[in-house]
Amino acid sequence: MVEDERILSNGLGGFSPDGREYVITLAPGRHTPAPWSNVLANPHFGTLISESGSAYTWGENAHEFRLTPWHNDPLGDPGGEALYLRDEETGQVWSPTPLPALAAEAAWVIRHGFGYSVFETRVDGIHSELTVFVALDAAVKFSVLKLRNDSGRPRRLSATAYVEWVLGDLRNKSAMHVTTEIDPASGALFARNAYSIEFSGRVAFLDTDEASHSVTGDRGEFIGRNGSLASPAALQRERLSGRVGGGLDPCAAIQAGFELGAGQTREIVFRLGVGHGSEDASRLAERFRGAATARQAFDGVRAYWRHTLGAVQVQTPDPAVDVMVNGWLIYQTLACRLWARGGYYQSGGAFGFRDQLQDVMALVHAEPARVRAHLLLAASRQFVEGDVQHWWHPPSGRGVRTRCSDDYLWLPLAVCRYVSVTGDSGVLDESAGFLDGRAVSLGDDSYYDLPGVSGEAADIYQHCVRAIRHGLSFGVHGLPLMGSGDWNDGMNRVGIEGKGESVWLGFFLYAVLDQFAGLAAARGDAVFAALCRDEGVRLRGKLETHGWDGEEGSEQGAWYRRAYFDDGTPLGSSESQECRIDSVAQSWAVLSGAARAKRARMAMQAVDTHLVRRADGLIQLLDPPFDTSSLVPGYIRGYLPGVRENGGQYTHAAVWAAMAFAELGAPARAWELLSMINPVNHARSAEDAARYKLEPYVVAADVYARQPHVGRGGWSWHTGAAGWMYRLTVESLLGLHREGAVLRLAPRLPPDWSGCSIQYRYGETQFHIEVSRAAAGEVASLSLDGMARSDGLIPLADDGHTHRVALRLDA
């Protein structure tokens, strides 16, 4: 792809015309300012690969069972996996990726797509195209290397694949236990760590289709003493030794030699994977043998993502909106957040209770079945008392029990969303067990353990009821107790003694009570519905009495406080030296519907005045940051002022602010904030990209707000802000709302837009929605297949036909 074909280009990279690929062009002396990576995953296996080709791969858990090393070094971008090409006549060695063996004067085109990455270059007359992807339904990573000889003469070449084994979390802990062997059945190179506590039965493998090849399992042989992957010693010799076994510095390397005539092409496939034992690993290696099988697997990956991301497609006057909504936001949410649970800057591996529940709420249109399954999984991580594991590691379930006060409340909120959108109330009758473990002691933050499984079970509805009842714990102001943190984990000392209260949690709990009251009533549980309504009314009064800060007529503005410390000191008050205002209390005052209309407007005006920094293109979480005062809110003070939650843009909260402006009836301001949040707009030029540094095609968790790093992205990919940004755009602004078997359309378009179009898939049936402004003399209207809809609703039927919806808005 040439430069002129890309859209939204900044010189280094840009989107393909259909938005499905981000295309990066590199040349000598021309690099991305930080690794621009892609996450390739299925539910149980994955790999992360940067534009340089550096990668790490995992099975089942990106933290606990890494097949190859994770380095988290954005400066050097090292990796533990590599591919090499060698000219067997001259000895010249280079990689088909920019690293580790960089070819002098080579230029590169790198294409990150949904489920795959492609690296293309030409060195000394040999054109190479490397396609990397992960199978949809198996723990196998493919590296498909296509070569073409453009040199005009016959060539003798070899291709070598190399991986450093970890088979645990850290190589320096596990390497001494890793043994290698050649599988007699498949010929693949096997590796296992029999001393792994939870993965001792797993067998990793590296394999190729090339019949003539040599191997080694000895890293010392391959790299050489004081050597490096940039120039490994083994590539100065003709063949690999075949040495495998125990007592080696473990690796896997496979080298295959071949001849390539002038103008000829050749395809070489390397596979990295893991099985549940030797027989399973051998079956996997043999199942995916052959170039045709690799192509079939690749076609399956592309087809899956086309279908999944095709559930909602939009066309608006802003291509930066389109590329994010039509693919990258849902891809980031599903591939990275739900499946990989890790990224370049955070190799987490664990499920977060609140984290993935928020993520799946964005998937109700694209993957409703996965949403349903995750609700059941989350419910199974609830303790009998009603609280939950803050996070847990699969497959064992080891994790952290905390006194965080919001985690468990996300279950009823997510259940309400799923049922209201899909109409599937049957999920409420599904059964899930409970966990059993000791309570967290007062004054302690948390403990890490493998909980027991209680003999008790309940349906999902009762799991939600238990969570809500557990959340009805209040302090002296009648506000919910904060415990060892609420949504902001870094405020873990505000209520550690059991007396501190959270204003934000009050608004969030009100939203949960309000929504669950309707669900309980529909289920026929009038008693609990009444309890939710009564508690909501009482809580709303306490929030207005004790949550509001300042005088409503004050020239300095007034807003809602953030919390109260254990000793009663307010946090987020106009009298505070630090954290005078926190955005999440203001946003959720609106999103919950609890705040009085006048106060809601004042609170969001305060956000706009004190936290929205238009000149810098960011929205702070709070201000001023914690730094020198005597307040001890928690580990949030460990971040430098202006970084992450401590006064930087925490994108999760920035999205909530935009959603709140939309709900207030201020769509122009909401669209403005969305434009500030959109990663595409942080890298519109080479200068912008150099400041922002991170990938322009996925959402960053945070953006720095303090000089000299204003506008620099913190970490990318592994953030729940992606799912919320999707909901902000599709629901809050474009106004697409599914309510069971009907669609309700309530777009809030920018004033300079004449309209937009939305394609919505219900089952396998397409609804083409055209939104436009009524001409002078026309009235607002809605029609389905040419028939007026006076009720304002679009009935959904999966009849296999294509339906056309026309919505005319008031001019």
XYZ file of N, CA and C in Angstrom, residues 92-231:
420
model
N 25.005 -13.569 4.321
C 24.235 -12.414 4.787
C 23.000 -12.881 5.554
N 22.756 -12.272 6.695
C 21.631 -12.631 7.556
C 20.759 -11.407 7.784
N 19.461 -11.575 7.699
C 18.526 -10.500 8.021
C 17.210 -11.103 8.492
N 16.412 -10.275 9.118
C 15.085 -10.702 9.580
C 14.014 -10.197 8.620
N 12.919 -10.929 8.471
C 11.791 -10.438 7.673
C 10.949 -9.408 8.433
N 11.413 -9.027 9.608
C 10.828 -7.966 10.417
C 11.936 -6.972 10.748
N 11.613 -5.749 11.145
C 12.674 -4.767 11.419
C 13.663 -5.210 12.496
N 13.235 -5.993 13.470
C 14.125 -6.527 14.490
C 13.966 -8.047 14.542
N 14.982 -8.784 14.994
C 16.201 -8.271 15.635
C 17.365 -8.019 14.684
N 17.384 -8.685 13.515
C 18.510 -8.542 12.586
C 18.112 -7.556 11.503
N 18.371 -6.295 11.760
C 17.951 -5.227 10.862
C 18.823 -5.208 9.619
N 18.175 -5.235 8.460
C 18.902 -5.162 7.192
C 19.163 -3.701 6.843
N 20.411 -3.387 6.507
C 20.769 -2.018 6.166
C 19.984 -1.549 4.945
N 19.493 -0.316 5.012
C 18.801 0.337 3.902
C 17.458 -0.296 3.564
N 16.965 -1.180 4.400
C 15.672 -1.802 4.101
C 14.526 -0.860 4.473
N 13.463 -0.917 3.698
C 12.225 -0.199 3.999
C 11.143 -1.227 4.310
N 10.160 -0.809 5.091
C 9.167 -1.765 5.587
C 7.761 -1.203 5.445
N 6.839 -2.090 5.167
C 5.415 -1.798 5.296
C 4.850 -2.811 6.272
N 4.287 -2.317 7.379
C 3.713 -3.186 8.415
C 2.223 -2.902 8.474
N 1.422 -3.944 8.410
C -0.027 -3.791 8.444
C -0.585 -4.542 9.644
N -1.097 -3.788 10.601
C -1.800 -4.390 11.737
C -3.285 -4.456 11.397
N -3.831 -5.658 11.392
C -5.246 -5.830 11.107
C -5.952 -6.563 12.225
N -7.211 -6.847 12.026
C -8.014 -7.522 13.043
C -7.663 -9.004 13.036
N -6.850 -9.423 13.997
C -6.459 -10.818 14.118
C -5.168 -11.178 13.436
N -4.475 -10.223 12.847
C -3.234 -10.546 12.143
C -2.359 -9.303 12.008
N -1.074 -9.540 11.734
C -0.127 -8.489 11.366
C 0.720 -8.992 10.215
N 1.060 -8.088 9.296
C 1.821 -8.434 8.100
C 3.044 -7.521 8.016
N 4.217 -8.115 7.690
C 5.476 -7.387 7.553
C 6.016 -7.641 6.150
N 6.264 -6.565 5.428
C 6.686 -6.697 4.044
C 7.949 -5.885 3.800
N 8.946 -6.489 3.132
C 10.190 -5.791 2.809
C 10.873 -6.489 1.642
N 11.953 -5.882 1.160
C 12.787 -6.487 0.122
C 14.240 -6.254 0.493
N 15.016 -7.327 0.575
C 16.431 -7.257 0.910
C 17.226 -8.044 -0.125
N 18.174 -7.377 -0.776
C 19.067 -8.024 -1.734
C 18.297 -8.848 -2.763
N 17.212 -8.289 -3.266
C 16.456 -8.952 -4.311
C 15.480 -10.002 -3.843
N 15.389 -10.227 -2.530
C 14.431 -11.206 -1.982
C 13.278 -10.444 -1.333
N 12.107 -10.568 -1.926
C 10.904 -9.947 -1.362
C 10.284 -10.906 -0.353
N 9.966 -10.396 0.834
C 9.357 -11.242 1.865
C 8.093 -10.598 2.392
N 7.133 -11.450 2.683
C 5.885 -11.035 3.326
C 5.593 -12.031 4.435
N 5.648 -11.567 5.656
C 5.413 -12.409 6.835
C 4.051 -12.071 7.414
N 3.184 -13.074 7.513
C 1.858 -12.897 8.106
C 1.801 -13.677 9.415
N 1.460 -12.985 10.480
C 1.405 -13.580 11.818
C -0.036 -13.537 12.306
N -0.542 -14.674 12.784
C -1.902 -14.729 13.312
C -2.025 -15.906 14.258
N -3.120 -15.951 14.984
C -3.417 -17.011 15.944
C -4.689 -17.714 15.501
N -4.692 -19.036 15.567
C -5.883 -19.803 15.181
C -7.077 -19.390 16.034
N -8.260 -19.489 15.445
C -9.476 -19.120 16.170
C -9.766 -20.043 17.334
N -9.516 -21.343 17.158
C -10.007 -22.338 18.107
C -8.907 -23.225 18.657
N -7.649 -22.801 18.555
C -6.556 -23.652 19.024
C -5.399 -22.783 19.499
N -4.571 -23.370 20.360
C -3.424 -22.658 20.921
C -2.241 -22.753 19.969
N -2.380 -22.120 18.809
C -1.362 -22.173 17.764
C -1.188 -20.790 17.154
N 0.060 -20.362 17.095
C 0.435 -19.118 16.426
C 1.127 -19.468 15.113
N 0.683 -18.853 14.032
C 1.244 -19.078 12.709
C 2.165 -17.924 12.322
N 3.291 -18.255 11.749
C 4.149 -17.284 11.073
C 4.332 -17.802 9.654
N 3.610 -17.185 8.732
C 3.599 -17.631 7.342
C 4.499 -16.688 6.545
N 5.610 -17.226 6.050
C 6.621 -16.438 5.361
C 6.571 -16.727 3.865
N 6.184 -15.722 3.098
C 6.126 -15.849 1.641
C 7.332 -15.123 1.053
N 8.086 -15.821 0.203
C 9.289 -15.276 -0.395
C 9.166 -15.261 -1.915
N 9.742 -14.243 -2.520
C 9.794 -14.152 -3.973
C 11.187 -13.671 -4.384
N 11.778 -14.373 -5.313
C 13.130 -14.047 -5.750
C 13.077 -13.062 -6.915
N 13.339 -11.791 -6.614
C 13.348 -10.750 -7.639
C 14.761 -10.382 -8.062
N 15.741 -11.186 -7.656
C 17.144 -10.809 -7.892
C 17.617 -11.113 -9.309
N 16.861 -11.930 -10.048
C 17.253 -12.255 -11.396
C 18.238 -13.409 -11.498
N 18.500 -14.097 -10.388
C 19.423 -15.238 -10.406
C 18.974 -16.250 -9.356
N 19.368 -17.515 -9.520
C 18.994 -18.526 -8.512
C 19.656 -18.209 -7.171
N 18.938 -18.560 -6.086
C 19.473 -18.282 -4.743
C 19.336 -19.521 -3.858
N 20.347 -19.706 -3.011
C 20.273 -20.707 -1.944
C 20.092 -19.960 -0.630
N 18.970 -20.259 0.057
C 18.590 -19.525 1.256
C 18.246 -20.491 2.379
N 18.161 -19.955 3.575
C 17.595 -20.704 4.704
C 16.718 -19.766 5.519
N 15.720 -20.345 6.162
C 14.835 -19.617 7.080
C 14.931 -20.270 8.443
N 15.061 -19.444 9.487
C 15.231 -19.945 10.850
C 14.219 -19.280 11.768
N 13.518 -20.096 12.552
C 12.608 -19.599 13.587
C 13.208 -19.895 14.950
N 13.076 -18.942 15.867
C 13.700 -19.066 17.188
C 12.746 -18.542 18.250
N 12.659 -19.277 19.386
C 11.935 -18.788 20.561
C 12.711 -19.139 21.819
N 12.665 -18.239 22.784
C 13.207 -18.518 24.117
C 12.054 -18.994 24.994
N 12.214 -20.173 25.603
C 11.135 -20.723 26.417
C 11.108 -20.078 27.803
N 9.906 -19.795 28.266
C 9.669 -19.385 29.649
C 8.863 -20.468 30.356
N 7.668 -20.755 29.844
C 6.763 -21.762 30.424
C 6.523 -21.490 31.906
N 6.261 -20.239 32.189
C 5.989 -19.764 33.536
C 5.769 -18.267 33.462
N 6.060 -17.564 34.563
C 5.897 -16.115 34.513
C 7.204 -15.395 34.187
N 8.318 -15.828 34.801
C 9.602 -15.183 34.569
C 10.637 -16.228 34.174
N 11.422 -15.909 33.167
C 12.372 -16.880 32.634
C 13.436 -17.256 33.655
N 13.890 -16.287 34.445
C 14.951 -16.621 35.402
C 14.467 -17.516 36.532
N 13.155 -17.681 36.673
C 12.607 -18.615 37.651
C 12.363 -19.996 37.050
N 12.007 -20.043 35.773
C 11.551 -21.306 35.185
C 12.571 -21.989 34.290
N 13.558 -21.253 33.771
C 14.439 -21.805 32.740
C 15.140 -23.081 33.196
N 15.550 -23.148 34.456
C 16.295 -24.309 34.942
C 15.449 -25.584 34.941
N 14.118 -25.417 34.874
C 13.224 -26.570 34.931
C 12.719 -27.016 33.553
N 13.014 -26.244 32.514
C 12.472 -26.529 31.190
C 13.338 -27.568 30.480
N 12.708 -28.592 29.977
C 13.402 -29.613 29.175
C 12.803 -29.648 27.782
N 13.623 -30.032 26.810
C 13.185 -30.067 25.418
C 13.423 -31.450 24.824
N 12.654 -31.759 23.793
C 12.803 -33.029 23.084
C 12.180 -32.907 21.710
N 12.525 -33.830 20.835
C 11.906 -33.903 19.517
C 10.815 -34.952 19.581
N 9.601 -34.559 19.278
C 8.472 -35.480 19.341
C 8.601 -36.531 18.245
N 8.661 -37.811 18.606
C 8.837 -38.849 17.582
C 7.635 -38.992 16.657
N 6.468 -38.562 17.124
C 5.262 -38.728 16.305
C 5.144 -37.632 15.248
N 5.303 -36.368 15.677
C 5.089 -35.252 14.750
C 6.374 -34.644 14.228
N 7.485 -34.871 14.930
C 8.737 -34.232 14.567
C 8.875 -32.821 15.102
N 7.857 -32.330 15.815
C 7.918 -30.984 16.382
C 8.909 -30.947 17.540
N 9.408 -29.753 17.818
C 10.318 -29.551 18.938
C 9.480 -29.206 20.164
N 9.516 -30.087 21.185
C 8.684 -29.961 22.374
C 9.470 -29.317 23.517
N 8.704 -28.685 24.432
C 9.285 -28.167 25.672
C 8.253 -28.275 26.769
N 8.731 -28.582 27.997
C 7.821 -28.681 29.135
C 8.529 -28.224 30.406
N 7.703 -27.772 31.360
C 8.198 -27.377 32.676
C 7.447 -28.217 33.701
N 8.015 -29.342 34.067
C 7.343 -30.282 34.965
C 7.212 -29.743 36.375
N 7.933 -28.678 36.693
C 7.899 -28.127 38.041
C 6.890 -26.985 38.184
N 6.197 -26.649 37.116
C 5.167 -25.619 37.190
C 4.043 -26.089 38.099
N 3.583 -25.233 38.983
C 2.543 -25.614 39.934
C 1.233 -25.910 39.225
N 0.862 -25.059 38.268
C -0.450 -25.190 37.642
C -0.391 -25.613 36.181
N 0.792 -25.596 35.564
C 0.878 -25.894 34.136
C 1.890 -27.004 33.844
N 2.112 -27.890 34.800
C 3.129 -28.921 34.628
C 2.798 -29.895 33.501
N 1.526 -30.036 33.183
C 1.143 -30.967 32.134
C 1.173 -30.381 30.738
N 1.420 -29.081 30.608
C 1.402 -28.447 29.301
C 2.696 -28.751 28.543
N 2.562 -28.905 27.244
C 3.718 -29.131 26.373
C 3.668 -28.112 25.251
N 4.688 -27.250 25.205
C 4.785 -26.259 24.146
C 5.562 -26.842 22.970
N 5.355 -26.264 21.796
C 6.061 -26.799 20.631
C 6.345 -25.705 19.612
N 7.401 -25.944 18.841
C 7.725 -25.164 17.647
C 7.835 -26.157 16.506
N 7.253 -25.828 15.355
C 7.150 -26.809 14.287
C 7.179 -26.099 12.939
N 7.510 -26.850 11.905
C 7.472 -26.358 10.529
C 7.092 -27.495 9.601
N 6.652 -27.127 8.396
C 6.320 -28.126 7.387
C 7.548 -28.583 6.604
N 8.619 -27.833 6.699
C 9.786 -28.131 5.870
C 10.386 -29.477 6.270
N 10.460 -30.394 5.301
C 10.941 -31.747 5.595
C 12.416 -31.758 5.971
N 13.190 -30.945 5.306
C 14.631 -30.897 5.572
C 14.936 -29.714 6.478
N 15.225 -30.018 7.732
C 15.536 -28.941 8.662
C 16.411 -29.466 9.791
N 17.058 -28.547 10.484
C 17.840 -28.871 11.676
C 17.288 -28.084 12.848
N 17.581 -28.556 14.059
C 17.001 -27.944 15.261
C 18.050 -27.839 16.358
N 17.710 -27.002 17.357
C 18.444 -27.014 18.616
C 17.514 -26.540 19.726
N 17.769 -27.043 20.914
C 17.066 -26.586 22.104
C 17.998 -25.870 23.053
N 19.170 -25.466 22.558
C 20.228 -24.879 23.387
C 20.406 -23.402 23.033
N 19.971 -22.543 23.907
C 20.098 -21.098 23.672
C 21.556 -20.666 23.626
N 22.391 -21.307 24.433
C 23.810 -20.984 24.422
C 24.429 -21.237 23.058
N 24.053 -22.333 22.449
C 24.537 -22.627 21.097
C 24.029 -21.596 20.096
N 22.749 -21.234 20.231
C 22.152 -20.386 19.205
C 22.689 -18.956 19.269
N 22.676 -18.357 20.457
C 23.094 -16.959 20.574
C 24.609 -16.853 20.660
N 25.220 -17.745 21.451
C 26.662 -17.682 21.659
C 27.007 -16.798 22.847
N 28.161 -17.078 23.428
C 28.623 -16.313 24.590
C 28.765 -14.834 24.226
N 28.105 -13.969 25.033
C 28.114 -12.521 24.806
C 27.495 -12.150 23.454
N 26.695 -13.057 22.910
C 26.040 -12.786 21.638
C 24.685 -12.129 21.844
N 23.966 -11.954 20.769
C 22.652 -11.327 20.824
C 21.803 -11.848 19.685
N 20.509 -11.605 19.765
C 19.616 -12.020 18.693
C 19.834 -11.205 17.423
N 20.504 -10.064 17.533
C 20.803 -9.280 16.337
C 21.811 -9.993 15.444
N 22.687 -10.809 16.046
C 23.700 -11.533 15.270
C 24.028 -12.834 15.983
